[in-house]
mmCIF file of C-alpha atoms and ligand atoms in Angstrom:
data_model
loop_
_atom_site.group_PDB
_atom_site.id
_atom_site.type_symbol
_atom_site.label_atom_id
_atom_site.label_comp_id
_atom_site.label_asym_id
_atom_site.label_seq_id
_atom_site.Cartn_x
_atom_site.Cartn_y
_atom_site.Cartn_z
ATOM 1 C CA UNK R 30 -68.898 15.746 53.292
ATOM 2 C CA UNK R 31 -65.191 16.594 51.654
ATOM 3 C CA UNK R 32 -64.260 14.343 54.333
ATOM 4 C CA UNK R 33 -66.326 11.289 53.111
ATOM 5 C CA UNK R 34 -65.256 11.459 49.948
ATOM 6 C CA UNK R 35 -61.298 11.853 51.456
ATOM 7 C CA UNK R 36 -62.170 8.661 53.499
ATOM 8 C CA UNK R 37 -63.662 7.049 50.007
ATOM 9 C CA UNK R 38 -60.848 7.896 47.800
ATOM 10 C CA UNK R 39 -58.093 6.792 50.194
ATOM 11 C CA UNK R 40 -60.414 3.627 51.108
ATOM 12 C CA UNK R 41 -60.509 2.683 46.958
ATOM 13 C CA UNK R 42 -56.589 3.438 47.125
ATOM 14 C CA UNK R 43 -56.249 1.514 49.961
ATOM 15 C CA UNK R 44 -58.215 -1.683 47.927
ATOM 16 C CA UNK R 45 -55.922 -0.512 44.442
ATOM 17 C CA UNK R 46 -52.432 -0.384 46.635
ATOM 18 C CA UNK R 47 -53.218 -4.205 48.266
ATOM 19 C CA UNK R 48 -54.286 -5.717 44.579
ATOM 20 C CA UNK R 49 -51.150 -4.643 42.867
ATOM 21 C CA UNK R 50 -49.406 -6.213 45.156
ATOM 22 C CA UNK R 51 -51.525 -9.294 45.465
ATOM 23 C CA UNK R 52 -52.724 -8.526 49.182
ATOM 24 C CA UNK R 53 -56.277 -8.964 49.577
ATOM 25 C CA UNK R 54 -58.133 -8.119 52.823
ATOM 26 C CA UNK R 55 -59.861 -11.165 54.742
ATOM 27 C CA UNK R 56 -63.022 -9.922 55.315
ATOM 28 C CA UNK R 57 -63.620 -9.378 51.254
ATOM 29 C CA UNK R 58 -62.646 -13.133 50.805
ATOM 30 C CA UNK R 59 -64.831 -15.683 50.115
ATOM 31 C CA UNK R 60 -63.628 -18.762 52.364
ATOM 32 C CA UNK R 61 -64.511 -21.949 50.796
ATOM 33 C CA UNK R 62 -63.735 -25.530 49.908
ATOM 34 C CA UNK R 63 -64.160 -27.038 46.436
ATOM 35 C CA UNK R 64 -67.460 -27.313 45.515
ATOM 36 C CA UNK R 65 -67.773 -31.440 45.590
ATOM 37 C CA UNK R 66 -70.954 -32.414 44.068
ATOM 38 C CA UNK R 67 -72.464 -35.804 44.783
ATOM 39 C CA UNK R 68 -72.704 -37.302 41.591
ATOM 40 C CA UNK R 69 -73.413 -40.899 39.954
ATOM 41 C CA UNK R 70 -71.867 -42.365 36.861
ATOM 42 C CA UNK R 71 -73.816 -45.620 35.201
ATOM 43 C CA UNK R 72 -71.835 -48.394 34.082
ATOM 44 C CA UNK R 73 -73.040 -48.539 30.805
ATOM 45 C CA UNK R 74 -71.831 -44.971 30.162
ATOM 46 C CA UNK R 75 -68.574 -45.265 31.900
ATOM 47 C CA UNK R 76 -68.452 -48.802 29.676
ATOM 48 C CA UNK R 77 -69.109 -46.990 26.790
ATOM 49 C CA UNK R 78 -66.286 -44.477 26.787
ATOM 50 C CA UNK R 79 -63.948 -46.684 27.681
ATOM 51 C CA UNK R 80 -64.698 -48.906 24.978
ATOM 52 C CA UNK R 81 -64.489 -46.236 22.644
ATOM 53 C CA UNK R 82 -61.165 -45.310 24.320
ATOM 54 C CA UNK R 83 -60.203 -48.953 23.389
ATOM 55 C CA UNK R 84 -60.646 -48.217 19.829
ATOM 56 C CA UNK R 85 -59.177 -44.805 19.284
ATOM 57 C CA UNK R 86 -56.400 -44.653 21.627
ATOM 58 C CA UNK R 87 -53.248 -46.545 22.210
ATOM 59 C CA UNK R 88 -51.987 -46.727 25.192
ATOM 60 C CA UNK R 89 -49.139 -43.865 25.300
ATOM 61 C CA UNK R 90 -45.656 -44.334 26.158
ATOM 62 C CA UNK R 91 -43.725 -43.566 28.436
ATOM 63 C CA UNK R 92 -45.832 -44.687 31.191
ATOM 64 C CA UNK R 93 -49.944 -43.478 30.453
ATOM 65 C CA UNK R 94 -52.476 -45.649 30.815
ATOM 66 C CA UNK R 95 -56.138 -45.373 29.041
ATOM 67 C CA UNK R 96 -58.265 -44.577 31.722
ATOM 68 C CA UNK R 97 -60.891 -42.720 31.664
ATOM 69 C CA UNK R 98 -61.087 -40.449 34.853
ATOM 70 C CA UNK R 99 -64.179 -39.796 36.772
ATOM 71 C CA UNK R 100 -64.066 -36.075 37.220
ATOM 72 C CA UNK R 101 -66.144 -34.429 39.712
ATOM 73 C CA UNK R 102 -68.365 -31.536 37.810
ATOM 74 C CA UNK R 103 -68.239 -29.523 40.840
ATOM 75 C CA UNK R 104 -64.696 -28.877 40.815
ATOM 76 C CA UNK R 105 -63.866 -26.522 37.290
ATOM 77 C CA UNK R 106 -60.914 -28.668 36.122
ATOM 78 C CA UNK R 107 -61.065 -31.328 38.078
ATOM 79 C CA UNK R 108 -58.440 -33.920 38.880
ATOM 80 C CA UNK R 109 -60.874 -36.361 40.671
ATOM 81 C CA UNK R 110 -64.341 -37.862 41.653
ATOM 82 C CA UNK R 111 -63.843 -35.814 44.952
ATOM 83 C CA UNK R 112 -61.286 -33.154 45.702
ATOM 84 C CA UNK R 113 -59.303 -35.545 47.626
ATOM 85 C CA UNK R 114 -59.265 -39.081 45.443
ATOM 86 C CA UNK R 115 -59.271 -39.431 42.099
ATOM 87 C CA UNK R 116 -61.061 -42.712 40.151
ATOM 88 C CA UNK R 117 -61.072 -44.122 36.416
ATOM 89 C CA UNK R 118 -61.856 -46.768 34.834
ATOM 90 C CA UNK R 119 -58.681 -48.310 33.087
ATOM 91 C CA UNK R 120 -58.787 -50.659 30.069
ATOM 92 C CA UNK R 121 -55.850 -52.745 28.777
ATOM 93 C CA UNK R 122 -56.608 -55.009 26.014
ATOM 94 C CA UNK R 123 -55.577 -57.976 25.281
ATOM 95 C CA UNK R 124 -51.772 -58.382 24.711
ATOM 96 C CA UNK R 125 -51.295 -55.127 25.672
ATOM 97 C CA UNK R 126 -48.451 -54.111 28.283
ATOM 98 C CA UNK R 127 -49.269 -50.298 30.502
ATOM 99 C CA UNK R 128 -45.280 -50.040 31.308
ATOM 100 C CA UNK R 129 -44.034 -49.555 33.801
ATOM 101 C CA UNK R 130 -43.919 -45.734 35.680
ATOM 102 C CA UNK R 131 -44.153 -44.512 39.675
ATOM 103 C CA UNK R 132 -44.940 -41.851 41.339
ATOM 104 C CA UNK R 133 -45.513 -39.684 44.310
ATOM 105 C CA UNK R 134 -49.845 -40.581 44.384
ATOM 106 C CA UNK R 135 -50.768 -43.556 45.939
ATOM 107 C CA UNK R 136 -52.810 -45.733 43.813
ATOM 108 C CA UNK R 137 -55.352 -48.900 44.144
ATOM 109 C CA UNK R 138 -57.180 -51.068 41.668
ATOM 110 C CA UNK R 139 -60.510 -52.846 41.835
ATOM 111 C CA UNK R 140 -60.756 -55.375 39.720
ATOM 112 C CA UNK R 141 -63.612 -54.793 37.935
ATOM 113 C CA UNK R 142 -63.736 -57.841 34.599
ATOM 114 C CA UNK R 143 -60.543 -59.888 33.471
ATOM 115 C CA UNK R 144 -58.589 -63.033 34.086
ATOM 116 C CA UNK R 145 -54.692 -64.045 33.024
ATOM 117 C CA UNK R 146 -54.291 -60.264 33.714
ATOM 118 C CA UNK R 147 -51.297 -59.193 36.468
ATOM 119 C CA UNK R 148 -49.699 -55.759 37.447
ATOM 120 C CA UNK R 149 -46.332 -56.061 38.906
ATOM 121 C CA UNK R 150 -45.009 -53.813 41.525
ATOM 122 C CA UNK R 151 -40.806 -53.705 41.908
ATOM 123 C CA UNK R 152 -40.292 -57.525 41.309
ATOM 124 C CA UNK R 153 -43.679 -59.016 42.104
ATOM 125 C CA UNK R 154 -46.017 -60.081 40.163
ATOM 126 C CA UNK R 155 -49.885 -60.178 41.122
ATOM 127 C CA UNK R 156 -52.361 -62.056 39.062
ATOM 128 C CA UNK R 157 -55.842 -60.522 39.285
ATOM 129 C CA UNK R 158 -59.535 -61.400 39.772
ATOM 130 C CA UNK R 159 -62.825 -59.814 40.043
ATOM 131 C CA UNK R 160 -63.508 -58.664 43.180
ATOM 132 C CA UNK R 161 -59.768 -58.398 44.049
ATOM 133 C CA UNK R 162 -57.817 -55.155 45.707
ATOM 134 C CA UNK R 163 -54.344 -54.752 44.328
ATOM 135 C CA UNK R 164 -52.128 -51.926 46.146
ATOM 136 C CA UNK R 165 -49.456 -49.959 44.975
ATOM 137 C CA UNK R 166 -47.836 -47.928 47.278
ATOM 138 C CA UNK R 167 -46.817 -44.475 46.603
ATOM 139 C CA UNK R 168 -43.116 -44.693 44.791
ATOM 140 C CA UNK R 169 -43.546 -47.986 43.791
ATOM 141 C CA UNK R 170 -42.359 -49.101 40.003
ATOM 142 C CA UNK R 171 -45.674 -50.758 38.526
ATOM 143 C CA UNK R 172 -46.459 -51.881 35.034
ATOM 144 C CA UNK R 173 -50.287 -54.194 34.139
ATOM 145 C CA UNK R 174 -50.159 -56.362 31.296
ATOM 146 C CA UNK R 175 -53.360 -58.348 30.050
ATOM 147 C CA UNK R 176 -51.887 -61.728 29.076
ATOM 148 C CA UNK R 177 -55.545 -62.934 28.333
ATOM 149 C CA UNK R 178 -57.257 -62.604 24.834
ATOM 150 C CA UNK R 179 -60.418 -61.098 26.780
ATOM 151 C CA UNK R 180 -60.285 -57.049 27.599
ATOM 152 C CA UNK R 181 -59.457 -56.676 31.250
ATOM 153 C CA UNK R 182 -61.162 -53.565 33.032
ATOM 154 C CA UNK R 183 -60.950 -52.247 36.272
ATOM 155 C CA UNK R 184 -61.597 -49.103 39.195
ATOM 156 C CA UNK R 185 -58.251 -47.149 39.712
ATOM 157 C CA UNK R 186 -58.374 -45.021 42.943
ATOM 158 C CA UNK R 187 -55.837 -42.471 44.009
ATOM 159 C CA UNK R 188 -54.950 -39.495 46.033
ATOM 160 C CA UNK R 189 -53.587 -37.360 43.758
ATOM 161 C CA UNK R 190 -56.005 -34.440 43.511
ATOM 162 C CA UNK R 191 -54.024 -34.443 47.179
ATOM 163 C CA UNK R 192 -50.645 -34.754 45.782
ATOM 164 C CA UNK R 193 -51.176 -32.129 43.207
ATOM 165 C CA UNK R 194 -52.907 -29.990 45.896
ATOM 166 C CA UNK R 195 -49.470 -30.323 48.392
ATOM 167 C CA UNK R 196 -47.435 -29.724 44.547
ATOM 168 C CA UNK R 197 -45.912 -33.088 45.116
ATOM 169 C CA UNK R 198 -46.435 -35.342 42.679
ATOM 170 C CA UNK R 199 -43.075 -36.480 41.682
ATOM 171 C CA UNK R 200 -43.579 -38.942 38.268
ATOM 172 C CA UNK R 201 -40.896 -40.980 36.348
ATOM 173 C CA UNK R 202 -41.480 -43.097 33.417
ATOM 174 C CA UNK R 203 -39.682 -46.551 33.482
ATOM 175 C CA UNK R 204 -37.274 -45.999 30.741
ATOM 176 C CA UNK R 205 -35.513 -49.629 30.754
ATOM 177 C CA UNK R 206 -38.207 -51.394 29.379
ATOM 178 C CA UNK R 207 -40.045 -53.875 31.179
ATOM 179 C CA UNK R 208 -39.684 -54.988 34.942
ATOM 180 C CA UNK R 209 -37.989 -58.193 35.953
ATOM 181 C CA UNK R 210 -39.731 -60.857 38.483
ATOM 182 C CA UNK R 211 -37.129 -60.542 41.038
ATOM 183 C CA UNK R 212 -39.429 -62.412 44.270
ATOM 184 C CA UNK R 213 -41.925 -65.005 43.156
ATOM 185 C CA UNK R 214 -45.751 -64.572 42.317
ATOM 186 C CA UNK R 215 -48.001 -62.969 44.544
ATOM 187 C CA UNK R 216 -45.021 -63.080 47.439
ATOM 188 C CA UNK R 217 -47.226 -60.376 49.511
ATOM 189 C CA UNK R 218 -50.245 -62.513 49.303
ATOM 190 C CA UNK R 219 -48.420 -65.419 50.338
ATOM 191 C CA UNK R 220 -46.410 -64.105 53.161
ATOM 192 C CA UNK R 221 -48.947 -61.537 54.644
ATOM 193 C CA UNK R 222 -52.378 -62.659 53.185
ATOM 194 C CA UNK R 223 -53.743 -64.433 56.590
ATOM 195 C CA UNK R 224 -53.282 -60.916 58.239
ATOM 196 C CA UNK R 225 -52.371 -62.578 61.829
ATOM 197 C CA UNK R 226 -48.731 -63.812 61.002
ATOM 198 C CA UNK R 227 -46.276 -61.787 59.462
ATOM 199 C CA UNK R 228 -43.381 -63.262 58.057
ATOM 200 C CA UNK R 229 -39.775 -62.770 59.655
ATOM 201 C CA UNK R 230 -36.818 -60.956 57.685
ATOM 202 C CA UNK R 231 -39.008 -59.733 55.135
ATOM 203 C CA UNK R 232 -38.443 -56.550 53.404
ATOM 204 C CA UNK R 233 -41.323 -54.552 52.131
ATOM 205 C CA UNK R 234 -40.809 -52.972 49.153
ATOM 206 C CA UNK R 235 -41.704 -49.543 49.962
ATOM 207 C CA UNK R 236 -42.636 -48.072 53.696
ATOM 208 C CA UNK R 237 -46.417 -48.637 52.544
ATOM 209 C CA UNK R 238 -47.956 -51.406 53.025
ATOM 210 C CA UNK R 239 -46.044 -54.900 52.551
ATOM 211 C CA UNK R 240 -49.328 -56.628 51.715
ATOM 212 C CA UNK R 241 -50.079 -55.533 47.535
ATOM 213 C CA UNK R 242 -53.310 -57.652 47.189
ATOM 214 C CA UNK R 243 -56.592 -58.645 49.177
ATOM 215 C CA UNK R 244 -58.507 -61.387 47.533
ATOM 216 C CA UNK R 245 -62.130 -61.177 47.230
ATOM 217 C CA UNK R 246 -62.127 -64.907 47.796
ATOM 218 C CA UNK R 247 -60.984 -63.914 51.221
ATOM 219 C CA UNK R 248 -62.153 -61.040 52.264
ATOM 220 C CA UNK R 249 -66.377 -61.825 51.364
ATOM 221 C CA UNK R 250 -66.438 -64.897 53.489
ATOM 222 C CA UNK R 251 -65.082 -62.626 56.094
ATOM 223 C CA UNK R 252 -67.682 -60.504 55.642
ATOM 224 C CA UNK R 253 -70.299 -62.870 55.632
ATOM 225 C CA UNK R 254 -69.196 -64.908 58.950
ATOM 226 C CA UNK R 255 -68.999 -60.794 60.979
ATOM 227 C CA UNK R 256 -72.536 -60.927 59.268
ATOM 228 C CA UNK R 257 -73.692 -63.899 60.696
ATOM 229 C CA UNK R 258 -72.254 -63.046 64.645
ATOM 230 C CA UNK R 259 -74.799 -59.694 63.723
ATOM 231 C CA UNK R 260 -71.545 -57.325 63.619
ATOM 232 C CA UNK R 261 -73.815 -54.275 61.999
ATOM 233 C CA UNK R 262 -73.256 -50.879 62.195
ATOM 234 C CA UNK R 263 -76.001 -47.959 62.436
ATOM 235 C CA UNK R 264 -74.524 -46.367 59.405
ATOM 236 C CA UNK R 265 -72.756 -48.515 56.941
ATOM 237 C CA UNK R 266 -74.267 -52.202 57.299
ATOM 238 C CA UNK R 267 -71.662 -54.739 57.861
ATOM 239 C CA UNK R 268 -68.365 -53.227 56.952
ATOM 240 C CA UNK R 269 -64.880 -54.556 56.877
ATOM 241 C CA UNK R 270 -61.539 -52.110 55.940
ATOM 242 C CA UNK R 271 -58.836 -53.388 54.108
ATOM 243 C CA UNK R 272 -55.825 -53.275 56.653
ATOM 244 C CA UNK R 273 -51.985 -52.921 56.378
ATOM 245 C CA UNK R 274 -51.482 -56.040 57.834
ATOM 246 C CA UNK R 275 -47.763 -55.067 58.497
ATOM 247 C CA UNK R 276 -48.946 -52.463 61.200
ATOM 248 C CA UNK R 277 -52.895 -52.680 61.549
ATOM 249 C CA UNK R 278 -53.224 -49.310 60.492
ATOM 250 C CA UNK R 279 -55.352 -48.034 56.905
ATOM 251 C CA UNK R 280 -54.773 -49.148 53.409
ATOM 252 C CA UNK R 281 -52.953 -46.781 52.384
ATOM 253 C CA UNK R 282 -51.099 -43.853 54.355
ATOM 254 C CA UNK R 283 -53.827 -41.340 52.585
ATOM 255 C CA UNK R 284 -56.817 -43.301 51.300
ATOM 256 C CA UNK R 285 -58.519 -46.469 53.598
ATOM 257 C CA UNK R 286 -60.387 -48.724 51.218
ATOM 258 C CA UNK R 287 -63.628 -50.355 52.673
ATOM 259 C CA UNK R 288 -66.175 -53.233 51.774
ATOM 260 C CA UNK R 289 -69.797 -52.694 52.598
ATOM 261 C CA UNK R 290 -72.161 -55.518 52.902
ATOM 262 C CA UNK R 291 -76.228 -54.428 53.091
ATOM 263 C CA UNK R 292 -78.351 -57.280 53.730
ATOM 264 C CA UNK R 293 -81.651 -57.617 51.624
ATOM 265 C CA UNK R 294 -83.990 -54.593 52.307
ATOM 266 C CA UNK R 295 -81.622 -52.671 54.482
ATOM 267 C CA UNK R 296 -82.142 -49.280 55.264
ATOM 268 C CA UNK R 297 -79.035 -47.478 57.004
ATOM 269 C CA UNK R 298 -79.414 -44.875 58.839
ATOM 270 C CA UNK R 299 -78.206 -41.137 57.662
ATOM 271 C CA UNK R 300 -74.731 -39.403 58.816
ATOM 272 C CA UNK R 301 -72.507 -36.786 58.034
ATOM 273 C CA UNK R 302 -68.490 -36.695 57.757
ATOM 274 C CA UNK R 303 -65.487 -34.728 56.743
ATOM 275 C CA UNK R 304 -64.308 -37.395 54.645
ATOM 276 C CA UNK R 305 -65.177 -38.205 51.153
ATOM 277 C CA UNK R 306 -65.969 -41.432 49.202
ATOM 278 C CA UNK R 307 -66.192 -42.649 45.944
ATOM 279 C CA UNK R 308 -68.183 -45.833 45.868
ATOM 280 C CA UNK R 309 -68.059 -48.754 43.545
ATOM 281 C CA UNK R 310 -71.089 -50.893 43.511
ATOM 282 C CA UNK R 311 -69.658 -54.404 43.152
ATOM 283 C CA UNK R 312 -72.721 -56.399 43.321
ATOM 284 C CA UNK R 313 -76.747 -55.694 44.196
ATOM 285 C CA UNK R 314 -78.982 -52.726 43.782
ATOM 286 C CA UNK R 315 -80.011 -50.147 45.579
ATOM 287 C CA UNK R 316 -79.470 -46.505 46.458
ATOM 288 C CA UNK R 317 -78.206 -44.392 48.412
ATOM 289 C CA UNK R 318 -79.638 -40.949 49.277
ATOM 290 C CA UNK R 319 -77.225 -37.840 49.618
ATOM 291 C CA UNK R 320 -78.681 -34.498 50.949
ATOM 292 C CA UNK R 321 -81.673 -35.198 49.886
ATOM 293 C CA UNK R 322 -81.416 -36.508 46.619
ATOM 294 C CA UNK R 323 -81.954 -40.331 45.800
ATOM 295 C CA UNK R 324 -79.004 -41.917 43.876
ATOM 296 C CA UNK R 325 -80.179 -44.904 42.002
ATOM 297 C CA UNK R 326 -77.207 -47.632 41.468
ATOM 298 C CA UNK R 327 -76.699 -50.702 40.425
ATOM 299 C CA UNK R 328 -73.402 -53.225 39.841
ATOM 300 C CA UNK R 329 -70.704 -51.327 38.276
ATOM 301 C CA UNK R 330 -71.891 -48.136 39.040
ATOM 302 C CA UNK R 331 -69.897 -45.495 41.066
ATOM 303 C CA UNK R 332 -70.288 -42.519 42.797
ATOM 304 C CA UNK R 333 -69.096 -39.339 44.992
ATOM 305 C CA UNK R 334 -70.588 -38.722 48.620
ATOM 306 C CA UNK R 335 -68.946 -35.354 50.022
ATOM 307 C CA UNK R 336 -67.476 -34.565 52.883
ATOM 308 C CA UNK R 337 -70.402 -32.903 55.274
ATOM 309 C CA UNK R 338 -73.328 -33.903 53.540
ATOM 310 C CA UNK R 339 -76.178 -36.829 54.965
ATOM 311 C CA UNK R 340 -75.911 -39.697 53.487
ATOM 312 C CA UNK R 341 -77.746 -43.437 54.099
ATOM 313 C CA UNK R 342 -78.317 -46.264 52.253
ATOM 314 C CA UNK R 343 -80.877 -48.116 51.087
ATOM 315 C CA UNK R 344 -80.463 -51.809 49.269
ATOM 316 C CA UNK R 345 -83.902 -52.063 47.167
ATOM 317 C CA UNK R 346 -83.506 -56.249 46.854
ATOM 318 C CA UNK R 347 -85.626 -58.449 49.215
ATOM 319 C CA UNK R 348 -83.611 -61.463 48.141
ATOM 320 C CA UNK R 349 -79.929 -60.608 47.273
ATOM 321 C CA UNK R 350 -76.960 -58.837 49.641
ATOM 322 C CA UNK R 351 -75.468 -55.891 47.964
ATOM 323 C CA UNK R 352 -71.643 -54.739 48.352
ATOM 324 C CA UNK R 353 -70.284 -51.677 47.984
ATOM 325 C CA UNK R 354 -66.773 -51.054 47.790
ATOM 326 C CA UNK R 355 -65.359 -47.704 48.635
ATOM 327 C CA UNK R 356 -62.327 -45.464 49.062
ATOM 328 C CA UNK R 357 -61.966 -42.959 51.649
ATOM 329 C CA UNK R 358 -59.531 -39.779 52.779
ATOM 330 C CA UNK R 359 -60.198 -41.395 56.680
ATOM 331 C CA UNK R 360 -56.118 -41.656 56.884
ATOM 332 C CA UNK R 361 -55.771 -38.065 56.090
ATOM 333 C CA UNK R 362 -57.697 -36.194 58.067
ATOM 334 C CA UNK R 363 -57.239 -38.084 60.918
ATOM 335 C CA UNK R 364 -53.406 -37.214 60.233
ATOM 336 C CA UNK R 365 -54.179 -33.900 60.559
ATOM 337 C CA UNK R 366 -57.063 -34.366 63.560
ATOM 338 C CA UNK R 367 -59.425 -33.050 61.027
ATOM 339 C CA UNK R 368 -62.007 -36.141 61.311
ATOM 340 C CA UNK R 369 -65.692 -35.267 61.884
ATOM 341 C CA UNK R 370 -68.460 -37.017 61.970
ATOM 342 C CA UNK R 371 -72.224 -36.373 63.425
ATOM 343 C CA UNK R 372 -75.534 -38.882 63.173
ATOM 344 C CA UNK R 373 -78.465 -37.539 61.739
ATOM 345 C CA UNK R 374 -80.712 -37.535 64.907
ATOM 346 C CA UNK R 375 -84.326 -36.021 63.866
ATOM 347 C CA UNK R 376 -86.922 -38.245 61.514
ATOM 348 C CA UNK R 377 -85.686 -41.537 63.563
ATOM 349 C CA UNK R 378 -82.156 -40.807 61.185
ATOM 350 C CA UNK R 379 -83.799 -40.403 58.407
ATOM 351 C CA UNK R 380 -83.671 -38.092 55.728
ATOM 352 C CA UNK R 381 -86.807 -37.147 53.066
ATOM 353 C CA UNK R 382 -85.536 -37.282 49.272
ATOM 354 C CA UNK R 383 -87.042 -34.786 47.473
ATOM 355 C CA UNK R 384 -85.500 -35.679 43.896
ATOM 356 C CA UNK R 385 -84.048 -38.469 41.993
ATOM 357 C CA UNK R 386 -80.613 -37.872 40.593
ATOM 358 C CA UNK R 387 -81.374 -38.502 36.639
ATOM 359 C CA UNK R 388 -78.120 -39.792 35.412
ATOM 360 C CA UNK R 389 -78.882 -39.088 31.336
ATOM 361 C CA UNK R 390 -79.487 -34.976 32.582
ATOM 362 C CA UNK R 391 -77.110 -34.908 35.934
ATOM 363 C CA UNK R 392 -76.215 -31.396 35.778
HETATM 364 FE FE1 LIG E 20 -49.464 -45.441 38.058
HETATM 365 FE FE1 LIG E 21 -70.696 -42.403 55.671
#
């Protein structure tokens, strides 16, 4: 009995000693991931804010931007829609010039509304459109100005719930005012747009990706003729990734951007993966059911599918395509051979949704 109570005291000592020294013992630890939540913002909310934002708040110098982020309420404090990619919604105004900063987070707008609106990355200048993809490479000076008298909005995407995680996001403001055009306009489009010739001589900017825009006027008829030759897939309809053209790997060295197309009344089947996405809805309705749970979207929506959970699609229009554009950690974890991925295989692939996801009480 006096020997029990030895073997207790020295066992609580044992516990005091390790947590004044900040030594814990592995089997008391609690081994898991963030908690990412699927989750679905509505356009008309995410509108709303950033409307509001409009009217309230200038766009900081040196180097902020009004964006409002799409934080993940699974993660207390988050720094993104999933723990690995972070996505706003960025408004500059008309006249208005976000100057120029760079930093150690990759980063990728879709362009959401606007026209007569450009961001510039080092020297070039890149006039964009609805639909369009516009890259800038980690390290890369970049400033957006809104020459237009319309409010130009659009989907910022990048890794840096990553970058913080590794403590390596390295930021400078641009503190020499504005950039200078040093190649001409939309020089990336023009040398490397067609994807199947690359130009001689040519320096990229950065070692990222030498291609800084992919035009939706391209890229959907692409879509549409792999549609047409039946290129489907079990899991996410007909899908195309936006390559680095320079080496035919990913978008981006940590985030792959794709465009999914589901025809009218398509049903996917369900899957599971390590990665995570944050999906844009750029045009159609639908939904898309996550672990159960129906997620209701239409255009301009976005939302979160975690890593390891089932997920399939449904587009709810007879009539009309919808496409989805996402973003991805795919070039991660396949740097680090962590890629997983497993079909659903009982209920013919399909899952049973037991709830609705009510986006006015998501919590
Ligand atoms: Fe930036
Ligand atoms: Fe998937």
């Amino acid at each position: 009995m006096a020997e029990d109570s030895d073997r207790a005291t020295r066992l609580e000592a044992m516990y005091t000693d390790m947590a004044a020294h900040s030594l814990e013992g592995l089997w008391r630890m609690e081994r898991k991931g963030p908690d990412v939540r699927p989750y679905l913002w509505q356009w008309d909310t995410v509108l709303r804010a950033v409307t509001a934002a409009g009217e309230f708040v200038d766009i900081p110098y040196p180097g902020e931007r009004r964006a409002v982020a799409l934080v993940n309420p699974g993660i207390p404090g988050a720094l993104g829609s999933t723990h690995a990619i972070y996505t706003a919604i960025q408004l500059v105004r008309p006249g208005e010039v976000a100057r120029a900063h760079r930093h150690m987070p990759n980063a990728l707008r879709f362009m959401i509304e606007g026209a007569g609106v450009s961001t510039t990355v080092e020297g070039e200048r890149v006039p964009m459109y609805a639909g369009d993809l516009v890259l800038t490479p980690n390290m890369l000076w970049h400033e957006h100005r809104n020459d237009s008298d319309a409010d130009a909005v659009w989907l910022d995407g990048l890794d840096s719930p990553l970058v913080f995680g590794l403590a390596a996001a390295v930021y400078e403001p641009f503190e020499d005012g504005f950039l200078t055009e040093t190649r001409p306009e939309d020089h990336s489009g023009r040398s490397y747009g067609l994807g199947t010739v690359r130009p001689i001589g040519y320096e990229a900017p950065a070692k990222g990706s030498p291609l800084l825009v992919y035009r939706w006027t391209a890229v959907e008829p692409a879509i549409q003729r792999m549609a047409e030759d039946g290129a489907d897939t079990e899991f996410d309809g007909v899908s195309i990734e936006y390559v680095n053209p320079g080496n035919g790997g990913h978008t981006l060295s940590t985030m792959s951007c794709w465009m999914t197309m589901l025809r009218p009344g398509e049903h996917t089947k369900a899957h599971r993966h390590t990665y995570s996405s944050v999906y844009h809805v750029h045009r159609g309705k639908g939904s898309t059911i996550i672990d159960g749970q129906r997620f209701e979207w239409a255009e301009r929506d976005s939302f979160v599918v975690p890593p390891w959970t089932w997920h399939e699609h449904v587009n709810a229009s007879d009539s009309d395509i919808a496409y989805l554009f996402s973003i991805n950690d795919i070039p991660t974890l396949e740097a680090f051979n962590l890629n997983r991925e497993e079909p659903l295989t009982e209920n013919g692939g399909h899952q049973q949704a037991t709830s609705v996801f009510d986006p006015e009480n998501p919590n």
